[in-house]
mmCIF file of C-alpha atoms in Angstrom:
data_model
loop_
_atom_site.group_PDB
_atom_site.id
_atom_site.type_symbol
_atom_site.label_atom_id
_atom_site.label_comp_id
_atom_site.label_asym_id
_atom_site.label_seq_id
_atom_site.Cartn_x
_atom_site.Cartn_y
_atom_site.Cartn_z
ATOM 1 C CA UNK N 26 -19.134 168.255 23.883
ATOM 2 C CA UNK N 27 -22.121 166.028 24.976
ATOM 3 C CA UNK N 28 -22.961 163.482 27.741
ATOM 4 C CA UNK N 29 -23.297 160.752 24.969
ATOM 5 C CA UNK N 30 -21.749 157.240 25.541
ATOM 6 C CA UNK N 31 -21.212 154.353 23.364
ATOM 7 C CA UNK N 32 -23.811 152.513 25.143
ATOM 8 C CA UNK N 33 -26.003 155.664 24.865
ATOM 9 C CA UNK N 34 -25.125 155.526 21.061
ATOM 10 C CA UNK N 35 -26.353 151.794 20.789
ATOM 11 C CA UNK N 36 -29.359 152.411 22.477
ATOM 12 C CA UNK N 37 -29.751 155.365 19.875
ATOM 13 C CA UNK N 38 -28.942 152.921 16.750
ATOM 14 C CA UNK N 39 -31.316 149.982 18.587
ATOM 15 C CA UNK N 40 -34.247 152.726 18.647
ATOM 16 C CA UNK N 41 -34.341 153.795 14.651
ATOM 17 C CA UNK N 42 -33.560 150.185 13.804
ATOM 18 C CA UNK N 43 -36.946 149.142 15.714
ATOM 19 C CA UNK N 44 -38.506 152.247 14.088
ATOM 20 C CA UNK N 45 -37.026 151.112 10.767
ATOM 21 C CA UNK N 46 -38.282 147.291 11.386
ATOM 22 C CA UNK N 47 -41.817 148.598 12.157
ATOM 23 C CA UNK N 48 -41.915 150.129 8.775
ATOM 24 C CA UNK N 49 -41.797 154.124 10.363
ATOM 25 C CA UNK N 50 -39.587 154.907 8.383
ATOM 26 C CA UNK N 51 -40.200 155.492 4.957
ATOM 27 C CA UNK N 52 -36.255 156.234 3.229
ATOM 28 C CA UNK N 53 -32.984 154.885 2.980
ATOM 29 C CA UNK N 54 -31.402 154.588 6.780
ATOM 30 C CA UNK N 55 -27.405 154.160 6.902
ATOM 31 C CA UNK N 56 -26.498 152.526 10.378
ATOM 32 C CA UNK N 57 -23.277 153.579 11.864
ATOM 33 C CA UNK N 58 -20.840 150.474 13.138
ATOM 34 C CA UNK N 59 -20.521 149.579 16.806
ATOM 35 C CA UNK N 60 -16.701 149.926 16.401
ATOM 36 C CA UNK N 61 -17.673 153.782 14.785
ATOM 37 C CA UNK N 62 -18.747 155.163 19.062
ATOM 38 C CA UNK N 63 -15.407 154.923 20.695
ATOM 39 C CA UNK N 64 -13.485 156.765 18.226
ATOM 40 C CA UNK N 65 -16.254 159.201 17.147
ATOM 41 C CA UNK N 66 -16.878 159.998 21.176
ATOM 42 C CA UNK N 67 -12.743 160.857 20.923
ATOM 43 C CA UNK N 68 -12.960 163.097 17.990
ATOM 44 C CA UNK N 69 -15.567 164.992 19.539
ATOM 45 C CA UNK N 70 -14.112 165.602 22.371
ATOM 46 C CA UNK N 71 -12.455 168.231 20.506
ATOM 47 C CA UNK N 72 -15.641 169.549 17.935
ATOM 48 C CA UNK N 73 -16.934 172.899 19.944
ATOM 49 C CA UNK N 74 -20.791 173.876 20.510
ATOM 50 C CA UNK N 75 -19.238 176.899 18.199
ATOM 51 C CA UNK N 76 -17.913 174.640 15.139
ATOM 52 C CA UNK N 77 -19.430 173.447 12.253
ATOM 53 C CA UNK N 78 -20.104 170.048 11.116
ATOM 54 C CA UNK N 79 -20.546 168.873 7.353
ATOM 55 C CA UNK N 80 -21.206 165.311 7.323
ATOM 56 C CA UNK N 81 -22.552 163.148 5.001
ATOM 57 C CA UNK N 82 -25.439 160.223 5.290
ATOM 58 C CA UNK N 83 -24.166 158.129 8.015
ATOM 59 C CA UNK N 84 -24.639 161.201 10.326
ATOM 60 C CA UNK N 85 -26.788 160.103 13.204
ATOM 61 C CA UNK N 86 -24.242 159.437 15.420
ATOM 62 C CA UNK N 87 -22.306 162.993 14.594
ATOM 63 C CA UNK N 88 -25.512 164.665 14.870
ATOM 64 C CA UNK N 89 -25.682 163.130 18.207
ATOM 65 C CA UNK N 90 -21.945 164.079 19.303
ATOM 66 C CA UNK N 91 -22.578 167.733 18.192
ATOM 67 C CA UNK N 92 -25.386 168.537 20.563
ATOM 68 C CA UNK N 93 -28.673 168.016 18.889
ATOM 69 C CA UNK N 94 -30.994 166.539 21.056
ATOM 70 C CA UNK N 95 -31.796 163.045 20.185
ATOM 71 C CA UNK N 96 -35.779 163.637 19.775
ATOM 72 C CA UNK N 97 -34.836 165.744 17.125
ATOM 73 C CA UNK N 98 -32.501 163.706 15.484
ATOM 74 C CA UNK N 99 -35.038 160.923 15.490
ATOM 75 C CA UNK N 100 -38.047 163.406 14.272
ATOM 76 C CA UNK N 101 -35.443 163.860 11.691
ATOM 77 C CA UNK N 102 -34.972 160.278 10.722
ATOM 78 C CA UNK N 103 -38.577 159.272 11.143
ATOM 79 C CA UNK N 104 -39.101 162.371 8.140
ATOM 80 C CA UNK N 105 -37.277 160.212 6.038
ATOM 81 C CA UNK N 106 -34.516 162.797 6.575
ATOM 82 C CA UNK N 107 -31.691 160.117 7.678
ATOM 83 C CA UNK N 108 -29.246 161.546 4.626
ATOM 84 C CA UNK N 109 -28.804 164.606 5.471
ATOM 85 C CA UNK N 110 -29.447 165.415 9.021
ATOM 86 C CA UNK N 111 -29.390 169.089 9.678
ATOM 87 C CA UNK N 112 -29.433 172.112 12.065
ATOM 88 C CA UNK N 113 -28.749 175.841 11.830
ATOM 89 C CA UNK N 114 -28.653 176.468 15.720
ATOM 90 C CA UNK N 115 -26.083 173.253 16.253
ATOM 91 C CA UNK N 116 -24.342 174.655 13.039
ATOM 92 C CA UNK N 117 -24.924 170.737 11.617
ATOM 93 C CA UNK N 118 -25.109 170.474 7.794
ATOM 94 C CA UNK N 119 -25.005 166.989 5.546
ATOM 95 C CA UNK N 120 -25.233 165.608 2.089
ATOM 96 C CA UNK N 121 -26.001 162.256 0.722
ATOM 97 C CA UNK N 122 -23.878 163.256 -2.389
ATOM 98 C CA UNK N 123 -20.481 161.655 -2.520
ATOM 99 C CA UNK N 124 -18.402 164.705 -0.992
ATOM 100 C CA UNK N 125 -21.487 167.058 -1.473
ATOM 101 C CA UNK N 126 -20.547 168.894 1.214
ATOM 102 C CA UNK N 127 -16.877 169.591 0.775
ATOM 103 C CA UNK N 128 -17.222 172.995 -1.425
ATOM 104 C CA UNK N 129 -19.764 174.467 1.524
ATOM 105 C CA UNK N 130 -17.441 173.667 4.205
ATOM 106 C CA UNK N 131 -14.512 175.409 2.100
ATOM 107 C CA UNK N 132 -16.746 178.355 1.650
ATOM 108 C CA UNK N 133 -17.978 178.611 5.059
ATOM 109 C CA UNK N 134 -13.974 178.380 6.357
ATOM 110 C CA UNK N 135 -13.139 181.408 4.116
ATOM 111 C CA UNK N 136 -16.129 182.947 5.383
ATOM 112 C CA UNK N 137 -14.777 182.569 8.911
ATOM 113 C CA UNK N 138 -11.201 183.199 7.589
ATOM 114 C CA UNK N 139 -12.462 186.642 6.205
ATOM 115 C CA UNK N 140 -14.106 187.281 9.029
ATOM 116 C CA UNK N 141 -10.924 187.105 11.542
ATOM 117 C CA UNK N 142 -8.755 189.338 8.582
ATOM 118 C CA UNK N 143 -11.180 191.781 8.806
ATOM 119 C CA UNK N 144 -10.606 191.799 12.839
ATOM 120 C CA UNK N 145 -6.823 191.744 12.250
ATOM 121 C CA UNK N 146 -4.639 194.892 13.005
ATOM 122 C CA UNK N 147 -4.541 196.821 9.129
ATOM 123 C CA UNK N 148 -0.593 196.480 9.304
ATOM 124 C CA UNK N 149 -1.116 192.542 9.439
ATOM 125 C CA UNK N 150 -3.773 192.041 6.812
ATOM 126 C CA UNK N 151 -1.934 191.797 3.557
ATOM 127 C CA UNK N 152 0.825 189.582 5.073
ATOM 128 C CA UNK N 153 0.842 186.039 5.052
ATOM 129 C CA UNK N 154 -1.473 183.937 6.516
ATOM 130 C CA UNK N 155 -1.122 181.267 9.151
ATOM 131 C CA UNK N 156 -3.057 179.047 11.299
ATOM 132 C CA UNK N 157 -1.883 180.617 14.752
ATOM 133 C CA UNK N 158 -4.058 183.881 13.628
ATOM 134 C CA UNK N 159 -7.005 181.838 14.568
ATOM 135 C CA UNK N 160 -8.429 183.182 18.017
ATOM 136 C CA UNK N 161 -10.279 180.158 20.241
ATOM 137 C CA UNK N 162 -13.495 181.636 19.701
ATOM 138 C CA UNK N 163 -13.385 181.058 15.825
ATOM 139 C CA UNK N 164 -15.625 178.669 14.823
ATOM 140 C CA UNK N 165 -13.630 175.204 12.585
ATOM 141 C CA UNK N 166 -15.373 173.605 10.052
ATOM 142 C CA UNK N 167 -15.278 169.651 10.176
ATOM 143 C CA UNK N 168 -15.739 167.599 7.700
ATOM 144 C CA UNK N 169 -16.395 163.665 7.698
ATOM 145 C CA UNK N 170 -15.989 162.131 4.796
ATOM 146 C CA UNK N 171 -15.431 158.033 3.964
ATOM 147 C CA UNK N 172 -12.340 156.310 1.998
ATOM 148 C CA UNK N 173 -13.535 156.819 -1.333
ATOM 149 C CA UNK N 174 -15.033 159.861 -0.867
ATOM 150 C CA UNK N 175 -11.275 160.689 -0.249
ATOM 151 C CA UNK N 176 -10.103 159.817 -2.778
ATOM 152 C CA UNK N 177 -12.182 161.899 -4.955
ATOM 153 C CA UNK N 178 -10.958 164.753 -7.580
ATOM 154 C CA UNK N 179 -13.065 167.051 -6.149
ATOM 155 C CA UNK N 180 -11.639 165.725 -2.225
ATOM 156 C CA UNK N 181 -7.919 166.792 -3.823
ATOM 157 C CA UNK N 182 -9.455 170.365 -4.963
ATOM 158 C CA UNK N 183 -10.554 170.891 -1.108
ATOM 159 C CA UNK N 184 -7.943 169.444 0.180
ATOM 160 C CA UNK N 185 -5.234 171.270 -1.763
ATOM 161 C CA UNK N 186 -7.453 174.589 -1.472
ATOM 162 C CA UNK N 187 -8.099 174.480 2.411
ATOM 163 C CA UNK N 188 -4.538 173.540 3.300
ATOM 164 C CA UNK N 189 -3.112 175.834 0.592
ATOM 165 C CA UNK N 190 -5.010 179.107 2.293
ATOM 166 C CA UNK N 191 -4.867 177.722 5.471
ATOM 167 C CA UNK N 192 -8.621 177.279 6.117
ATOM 168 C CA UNK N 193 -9.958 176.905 9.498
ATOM 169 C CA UNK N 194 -10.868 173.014 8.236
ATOM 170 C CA UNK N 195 -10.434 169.660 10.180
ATOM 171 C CA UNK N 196 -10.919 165.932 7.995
ATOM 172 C CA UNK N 197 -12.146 163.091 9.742
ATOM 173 C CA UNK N 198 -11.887 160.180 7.018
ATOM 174 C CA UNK N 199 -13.753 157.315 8.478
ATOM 175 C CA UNK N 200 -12.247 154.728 6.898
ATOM 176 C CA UNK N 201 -14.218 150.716 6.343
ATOM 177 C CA UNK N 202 -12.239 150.540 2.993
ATOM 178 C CA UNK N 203 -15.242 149.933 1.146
ATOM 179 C CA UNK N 204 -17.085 152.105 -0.783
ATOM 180 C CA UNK N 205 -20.665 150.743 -0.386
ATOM 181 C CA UNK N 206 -19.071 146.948 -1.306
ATOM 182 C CA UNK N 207 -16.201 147.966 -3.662
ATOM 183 C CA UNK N 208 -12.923 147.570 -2.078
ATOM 184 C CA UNK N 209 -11.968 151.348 -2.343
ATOM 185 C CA UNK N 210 -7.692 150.592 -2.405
ATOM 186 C CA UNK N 211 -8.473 147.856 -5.161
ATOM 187 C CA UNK N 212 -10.481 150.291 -7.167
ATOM 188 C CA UNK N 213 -7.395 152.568 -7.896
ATOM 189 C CA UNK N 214 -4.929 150.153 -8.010
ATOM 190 C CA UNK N 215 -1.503 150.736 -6.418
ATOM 191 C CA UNK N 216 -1.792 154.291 -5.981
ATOM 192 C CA UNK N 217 -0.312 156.086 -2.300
ATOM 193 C CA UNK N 218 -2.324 158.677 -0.985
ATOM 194 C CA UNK N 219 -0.443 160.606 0.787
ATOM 195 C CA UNK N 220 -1.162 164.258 0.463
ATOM 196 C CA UNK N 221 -0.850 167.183 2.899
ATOM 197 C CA UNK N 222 -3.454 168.693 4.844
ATOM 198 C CA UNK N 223 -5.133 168.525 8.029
ATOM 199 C CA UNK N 224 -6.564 165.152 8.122
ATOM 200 C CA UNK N 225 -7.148 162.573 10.720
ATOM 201 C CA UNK N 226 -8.072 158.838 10.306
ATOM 202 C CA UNK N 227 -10.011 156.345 12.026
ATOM 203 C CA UNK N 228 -10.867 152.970 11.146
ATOM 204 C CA UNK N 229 -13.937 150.628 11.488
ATOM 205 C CA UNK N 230 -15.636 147.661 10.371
ATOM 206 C CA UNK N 231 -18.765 147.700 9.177
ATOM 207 C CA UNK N 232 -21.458 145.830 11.386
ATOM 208 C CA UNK N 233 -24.614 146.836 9.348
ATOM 209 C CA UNK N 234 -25.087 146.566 5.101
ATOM 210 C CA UNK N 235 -24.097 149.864 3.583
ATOM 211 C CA UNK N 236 -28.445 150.894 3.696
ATOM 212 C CA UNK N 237 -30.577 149.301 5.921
ATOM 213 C CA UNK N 238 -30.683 146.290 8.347
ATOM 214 C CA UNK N 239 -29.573 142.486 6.931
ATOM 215 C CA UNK N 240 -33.656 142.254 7.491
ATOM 216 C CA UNK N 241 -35.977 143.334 4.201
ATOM 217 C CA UNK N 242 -38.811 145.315 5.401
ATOM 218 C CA UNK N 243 -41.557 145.088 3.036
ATOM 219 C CA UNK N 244 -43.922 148.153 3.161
ATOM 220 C CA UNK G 18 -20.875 195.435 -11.546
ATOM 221 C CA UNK G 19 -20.590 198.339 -8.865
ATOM 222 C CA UNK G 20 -24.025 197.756 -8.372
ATOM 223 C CA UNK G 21 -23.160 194.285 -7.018
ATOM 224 C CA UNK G 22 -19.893 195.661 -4.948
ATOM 225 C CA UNK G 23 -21.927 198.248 -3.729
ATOM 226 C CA UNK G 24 -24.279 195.340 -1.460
ATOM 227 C CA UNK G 25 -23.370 194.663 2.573
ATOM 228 C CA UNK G 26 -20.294 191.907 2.014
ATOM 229 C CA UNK G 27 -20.460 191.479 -1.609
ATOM 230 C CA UNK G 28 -17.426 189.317 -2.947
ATOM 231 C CA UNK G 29 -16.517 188.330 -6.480
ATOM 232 C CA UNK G 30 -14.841 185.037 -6.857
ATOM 233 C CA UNK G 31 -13.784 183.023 -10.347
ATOM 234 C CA UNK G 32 -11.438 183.120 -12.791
ATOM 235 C CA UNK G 33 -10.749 186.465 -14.292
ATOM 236 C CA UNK G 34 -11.626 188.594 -11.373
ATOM 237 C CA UNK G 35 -8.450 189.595 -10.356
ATOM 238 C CA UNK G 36 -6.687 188.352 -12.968
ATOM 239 C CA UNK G 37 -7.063 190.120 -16.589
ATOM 240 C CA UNK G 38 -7.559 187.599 -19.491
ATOM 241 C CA UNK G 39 -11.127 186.796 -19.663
ATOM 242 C CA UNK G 40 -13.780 189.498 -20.853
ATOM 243 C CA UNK G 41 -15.435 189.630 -17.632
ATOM 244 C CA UNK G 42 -12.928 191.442 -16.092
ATOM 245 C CA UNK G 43 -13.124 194.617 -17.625
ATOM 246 C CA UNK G 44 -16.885 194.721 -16.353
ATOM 247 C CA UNK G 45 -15.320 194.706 -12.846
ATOM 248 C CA UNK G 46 -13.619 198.125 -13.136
ATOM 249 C CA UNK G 47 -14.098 199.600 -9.921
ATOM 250 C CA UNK G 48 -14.855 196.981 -7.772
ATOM 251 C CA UNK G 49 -12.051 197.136 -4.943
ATOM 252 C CA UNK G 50 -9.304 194.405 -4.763
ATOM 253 C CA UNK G 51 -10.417 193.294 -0.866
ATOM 254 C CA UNK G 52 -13.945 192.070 -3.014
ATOM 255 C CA UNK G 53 -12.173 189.830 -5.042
ATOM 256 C CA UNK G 54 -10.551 186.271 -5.289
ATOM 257 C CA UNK G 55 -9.676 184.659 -7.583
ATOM 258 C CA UNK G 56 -9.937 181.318 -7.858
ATOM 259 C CA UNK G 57 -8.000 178.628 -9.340
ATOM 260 C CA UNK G 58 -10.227 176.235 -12.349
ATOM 261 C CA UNK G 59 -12.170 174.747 -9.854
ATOM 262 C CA UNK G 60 -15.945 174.947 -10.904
ATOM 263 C CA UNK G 61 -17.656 172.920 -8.726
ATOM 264 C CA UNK G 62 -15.863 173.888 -5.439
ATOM 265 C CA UNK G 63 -16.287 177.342 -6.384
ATOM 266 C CA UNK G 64 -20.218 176.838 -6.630
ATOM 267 C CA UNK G 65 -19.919 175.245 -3.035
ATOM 268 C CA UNK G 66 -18.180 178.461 -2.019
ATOM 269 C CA UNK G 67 -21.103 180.478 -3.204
ATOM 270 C CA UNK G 68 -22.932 178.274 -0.554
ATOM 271 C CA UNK G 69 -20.958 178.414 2.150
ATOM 272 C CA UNK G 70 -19.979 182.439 1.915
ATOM 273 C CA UNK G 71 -23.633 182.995 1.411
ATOM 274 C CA UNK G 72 -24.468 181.153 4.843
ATOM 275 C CA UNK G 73 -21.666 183.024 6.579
ATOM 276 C CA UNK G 74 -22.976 186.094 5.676
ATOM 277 C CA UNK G 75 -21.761 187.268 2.320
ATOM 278 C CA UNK G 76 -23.094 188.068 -0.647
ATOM 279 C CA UNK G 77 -21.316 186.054 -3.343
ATOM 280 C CA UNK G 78 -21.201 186.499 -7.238
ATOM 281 C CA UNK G 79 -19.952 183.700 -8.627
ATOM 282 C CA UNK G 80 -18.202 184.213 -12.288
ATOM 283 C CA UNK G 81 -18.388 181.961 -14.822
ATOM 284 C CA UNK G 82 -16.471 183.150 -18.168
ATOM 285 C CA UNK G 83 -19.012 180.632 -20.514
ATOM 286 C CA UNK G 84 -22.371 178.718 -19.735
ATOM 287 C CA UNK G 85 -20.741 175.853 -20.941
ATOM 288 C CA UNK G 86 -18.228 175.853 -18.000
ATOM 289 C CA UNK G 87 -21.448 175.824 -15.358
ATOM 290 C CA UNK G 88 -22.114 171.420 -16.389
ATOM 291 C CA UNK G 89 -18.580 171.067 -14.007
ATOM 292 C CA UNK G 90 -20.738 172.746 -10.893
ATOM 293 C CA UNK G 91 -23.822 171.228 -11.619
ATOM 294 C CA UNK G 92 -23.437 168.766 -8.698
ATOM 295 C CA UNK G 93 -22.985 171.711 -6.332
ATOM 296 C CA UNK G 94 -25.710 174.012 -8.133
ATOM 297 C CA UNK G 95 -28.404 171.356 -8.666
ATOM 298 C CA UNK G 96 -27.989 168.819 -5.565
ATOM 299 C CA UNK G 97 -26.572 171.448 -2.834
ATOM 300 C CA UNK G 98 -27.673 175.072 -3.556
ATOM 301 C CA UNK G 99 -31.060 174.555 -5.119
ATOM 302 C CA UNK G 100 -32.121 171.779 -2.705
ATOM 303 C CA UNK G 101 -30.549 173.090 0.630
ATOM 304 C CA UNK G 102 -33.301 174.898 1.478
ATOM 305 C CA UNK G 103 -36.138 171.956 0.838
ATOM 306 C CA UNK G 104 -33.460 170.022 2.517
ATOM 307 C CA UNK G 105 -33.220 172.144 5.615
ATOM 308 C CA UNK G 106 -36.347 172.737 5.961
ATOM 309 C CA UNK G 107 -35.949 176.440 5.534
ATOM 310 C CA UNK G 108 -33.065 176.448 7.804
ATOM 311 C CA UNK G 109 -30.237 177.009 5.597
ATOM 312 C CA UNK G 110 -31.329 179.685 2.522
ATOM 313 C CA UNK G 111 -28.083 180.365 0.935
ATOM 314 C CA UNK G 112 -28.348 183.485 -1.389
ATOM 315 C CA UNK G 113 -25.718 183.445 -4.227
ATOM 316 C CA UNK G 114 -25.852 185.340 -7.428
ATOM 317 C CA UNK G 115 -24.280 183.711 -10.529
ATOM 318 C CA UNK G 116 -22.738 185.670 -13.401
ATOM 319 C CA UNK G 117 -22.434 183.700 -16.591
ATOM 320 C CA UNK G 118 -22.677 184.006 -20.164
ATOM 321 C CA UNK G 119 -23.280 182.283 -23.277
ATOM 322 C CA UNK G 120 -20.336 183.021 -25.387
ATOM 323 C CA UNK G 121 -20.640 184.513 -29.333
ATOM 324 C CA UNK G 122 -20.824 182.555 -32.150
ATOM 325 C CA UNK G 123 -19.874 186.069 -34.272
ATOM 326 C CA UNK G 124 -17.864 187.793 -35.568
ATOM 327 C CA UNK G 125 -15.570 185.180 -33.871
ATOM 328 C CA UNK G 126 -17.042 181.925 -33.112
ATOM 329 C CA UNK G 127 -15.699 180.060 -30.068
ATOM 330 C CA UNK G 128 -17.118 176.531 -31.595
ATOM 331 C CA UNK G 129 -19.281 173.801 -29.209
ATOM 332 C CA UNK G 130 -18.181 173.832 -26.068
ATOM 333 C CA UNK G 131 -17.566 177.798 -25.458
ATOM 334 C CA UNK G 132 -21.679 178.818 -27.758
ATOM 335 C CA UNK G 133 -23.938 176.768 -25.283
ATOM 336 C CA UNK G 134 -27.020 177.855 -24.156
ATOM 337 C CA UNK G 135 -28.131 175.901 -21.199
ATOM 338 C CA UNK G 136 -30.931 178.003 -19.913
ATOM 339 C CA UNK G 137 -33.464 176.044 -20.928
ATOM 340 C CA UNK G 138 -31.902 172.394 -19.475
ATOM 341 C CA UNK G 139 -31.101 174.591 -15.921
ATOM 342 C CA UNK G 140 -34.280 175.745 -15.665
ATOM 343 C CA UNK G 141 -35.613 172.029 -15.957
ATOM 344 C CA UNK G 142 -33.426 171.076 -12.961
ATOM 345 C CA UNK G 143 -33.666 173.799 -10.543
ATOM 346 C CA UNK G 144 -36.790 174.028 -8.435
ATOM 347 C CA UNK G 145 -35.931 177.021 -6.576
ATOM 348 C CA UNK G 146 -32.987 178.423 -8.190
ATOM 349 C CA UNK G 147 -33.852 181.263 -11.023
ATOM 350 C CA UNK G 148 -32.620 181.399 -14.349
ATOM 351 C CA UNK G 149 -32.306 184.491 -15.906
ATOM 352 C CA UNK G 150 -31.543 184.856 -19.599
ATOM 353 C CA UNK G 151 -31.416 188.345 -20.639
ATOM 354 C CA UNK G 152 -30.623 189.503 -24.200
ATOM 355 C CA UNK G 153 -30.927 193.188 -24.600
ATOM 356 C CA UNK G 154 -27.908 195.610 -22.559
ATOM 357 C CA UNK G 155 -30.871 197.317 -21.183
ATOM 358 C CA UNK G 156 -31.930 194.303 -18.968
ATOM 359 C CA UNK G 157 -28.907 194.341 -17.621
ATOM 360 C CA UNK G 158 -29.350 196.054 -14.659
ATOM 361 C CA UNK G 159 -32.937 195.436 -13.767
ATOM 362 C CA UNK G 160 -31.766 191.635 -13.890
ATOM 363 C CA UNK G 161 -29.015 192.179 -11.658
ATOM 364 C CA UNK G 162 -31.431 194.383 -9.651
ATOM 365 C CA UNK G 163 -34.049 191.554 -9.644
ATOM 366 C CA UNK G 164 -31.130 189.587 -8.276
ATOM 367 C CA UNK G 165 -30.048 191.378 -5.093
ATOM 368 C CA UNK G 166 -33.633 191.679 -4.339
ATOM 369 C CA UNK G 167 -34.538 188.027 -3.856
ATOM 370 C CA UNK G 168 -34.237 185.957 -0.901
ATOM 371 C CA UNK G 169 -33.098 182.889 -3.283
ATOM 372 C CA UNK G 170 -30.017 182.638 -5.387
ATOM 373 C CA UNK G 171 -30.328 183.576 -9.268
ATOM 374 C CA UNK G 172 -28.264 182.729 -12.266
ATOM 375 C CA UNK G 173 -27.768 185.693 -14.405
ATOM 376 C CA UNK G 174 -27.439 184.564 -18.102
ATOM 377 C CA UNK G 175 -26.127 187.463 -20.433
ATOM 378 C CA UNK G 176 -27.221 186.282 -23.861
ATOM 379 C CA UNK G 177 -26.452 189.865 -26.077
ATOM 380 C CA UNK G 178 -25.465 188.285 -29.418
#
């Protein structure tokens, strides 16, 4: 849980996009949307200093929300780094591969999964398995992923894998049903998702292209 | 393969660990049930597992029956566990050993997509990943040795035609 704001998010966003006008930064920047603060400063409300994050390369604002300082995040960005933000001591991990970091967050729930079955009583470990063995101090994994990176056969493997061994995993899908500019629900047709698992949605519209500013920058 | 079971946290995970069928398994004679999981034909995920595990604290050998079956994790092998660490900036090494093999073409010969040999195309795309091809049964276990000693992960290749 951090101090951050929307309008200290803003500010945040206002501060690479000068850096990114004044040709600093030398890589691909993805902006978050305005209408992305309120409901990311709600989700985190619940994301503990002891959880992991796995996001992807719209992460600045996550990054932010898990307790990295914002220097760092900028040093970060102004490294050309913007895609996959990271830190070991805030437990913050990202990919700019579509769902690149879905198999490490699986393996680093059954890591933490092992971890409280190996603290179990012997007479309980070969018996089912169920969320409410979780203690508060195990770390979650959670994962942010877009619309059509959820819809994704290797999303359904996860999906259907975490659920089915009931990994300590939470999904954020942070839905602007586009995937850069392709309509993601037109891409697949009439098809419902609708699958199990321990997902949450949000929805926003996007307020910046998919990379950069509406401004070139010519280096 | 008890030289692998034998390491702090060492797990087995693939298909045809725990479950007979593939002729891997027999190599794993020995190796305690608790060490193993097996995993449903998911190659890519499983390669992400390696990653994961690894940076929780384990020591993971990843099994893959056939080289050829490797091309569905190269996302997760070329993109996420060879690059991590440049990625990171040295802040996330996972360490992940992978057990594959390229299959026979005699006296039985499994045909084009169970024969491949993709050291050579691997080695091209990993920077900090190792490829290790070994051919004789006597490499065996300095490979695997070579393996546990390295701060990086390694893809053990058993080539013995």
């Amino acid at each position: 849980m951090t101090n951050h704001t929307v309008e200290s998010l803003l500010a945040f966003s206002e501060r690479v996009k000068a850096a990114y006008l004044d040709k600093k930064i030398r890589s691909p920047v993805h902006f978050c949307s305005d209408t992305q603060a309120e409901p990311l400063i709600d989700i985190f409300k619940e994301v503990r200093p002891h959880d992991y994050v796995c996001s992807n390369w719209r992460s600045m604002w996550h990054a932010l929300l898990k307790g990295i300082p914002e220097e760092e995040v900028f040093r970060q960005i102004l490294e050309g780094r913007s895609m996959y933000l990271m830190s070991k001591e805030h437990r913050f991990l990202a990919s700019s591969i579509v769902g690149g970091m879905l198999p490490t967050a699986c393996g680093l729930a059954m890591g933490i999964k092992q971890w409280r079955i190996d603290r179990l009583p012997a007479e309980d470990r070969g018996k089912s398995f169920e969320y409410d063995k979780y203690e508060e101090t195990d770390p979650r994994v959670w994962v942010f992923v877009g619309d059509m990176t959820r819809t994704t056969g290797l999303f359904h493997e996860f999906n259907k894998y975490s659920f089915g061994h009931r990994l300590p995993i939470r999904i954020v899908i942070e839905s602007n049903c586009l995937s850069t500019n392709a309509k993601t629900r037109e891409t697949w047709g009439d098809y419902p998702f609708n699958e199990p698992g321990m997902k949450q949605f949000y929805q926003y519209e996007r307020t910046t292209p998919h990379v950069g500013l509406s401004q070139r920058v010519n280096f | 393969m008890l030289l692998l079971a034998a390491q702090p946290n060492a797990i087995f995970l693939g298909q045809g660990v725990a479950s007979d069928g593939v002729a891997m398994y027999d190599d794993l004679n020995g190796v305690q049930a608790s060490q193993r999981i097996e995993l449903p034909v998911v190659e890519e995920l499983q390669m992400g597992m390696g990653i994961g595990l690894s940076l929780m604290g384990f020591l993971p050998i990843l099994v893959y029956p056939r080289m050829d079956f490797m091309l569905r994790a190269a996302d997760a092998l070329v993109n996420h566990l060879d690059k991590l660490a440049e990625m990171s900036r040295g802040q996330f090494v996972p360490k992940v050993i992978i057990r594959t093999r390229v299959g026979p073409k005699s006296p039985l010969d499994a045909g084009p997509q169970h024969t491949q040999n993709h050291c050579e195309a691997f080695q091209m795309m990993l920077t900090s990943v190792l490829v290790d091809e070994i051919r004789r049964p006597e490499e065996i276990m300095p490979a695997y040795g070579a393996a546990i000693r390295r701060t990086g992960s390694t893809i053990v290749v058993e080539n013995i035609q």
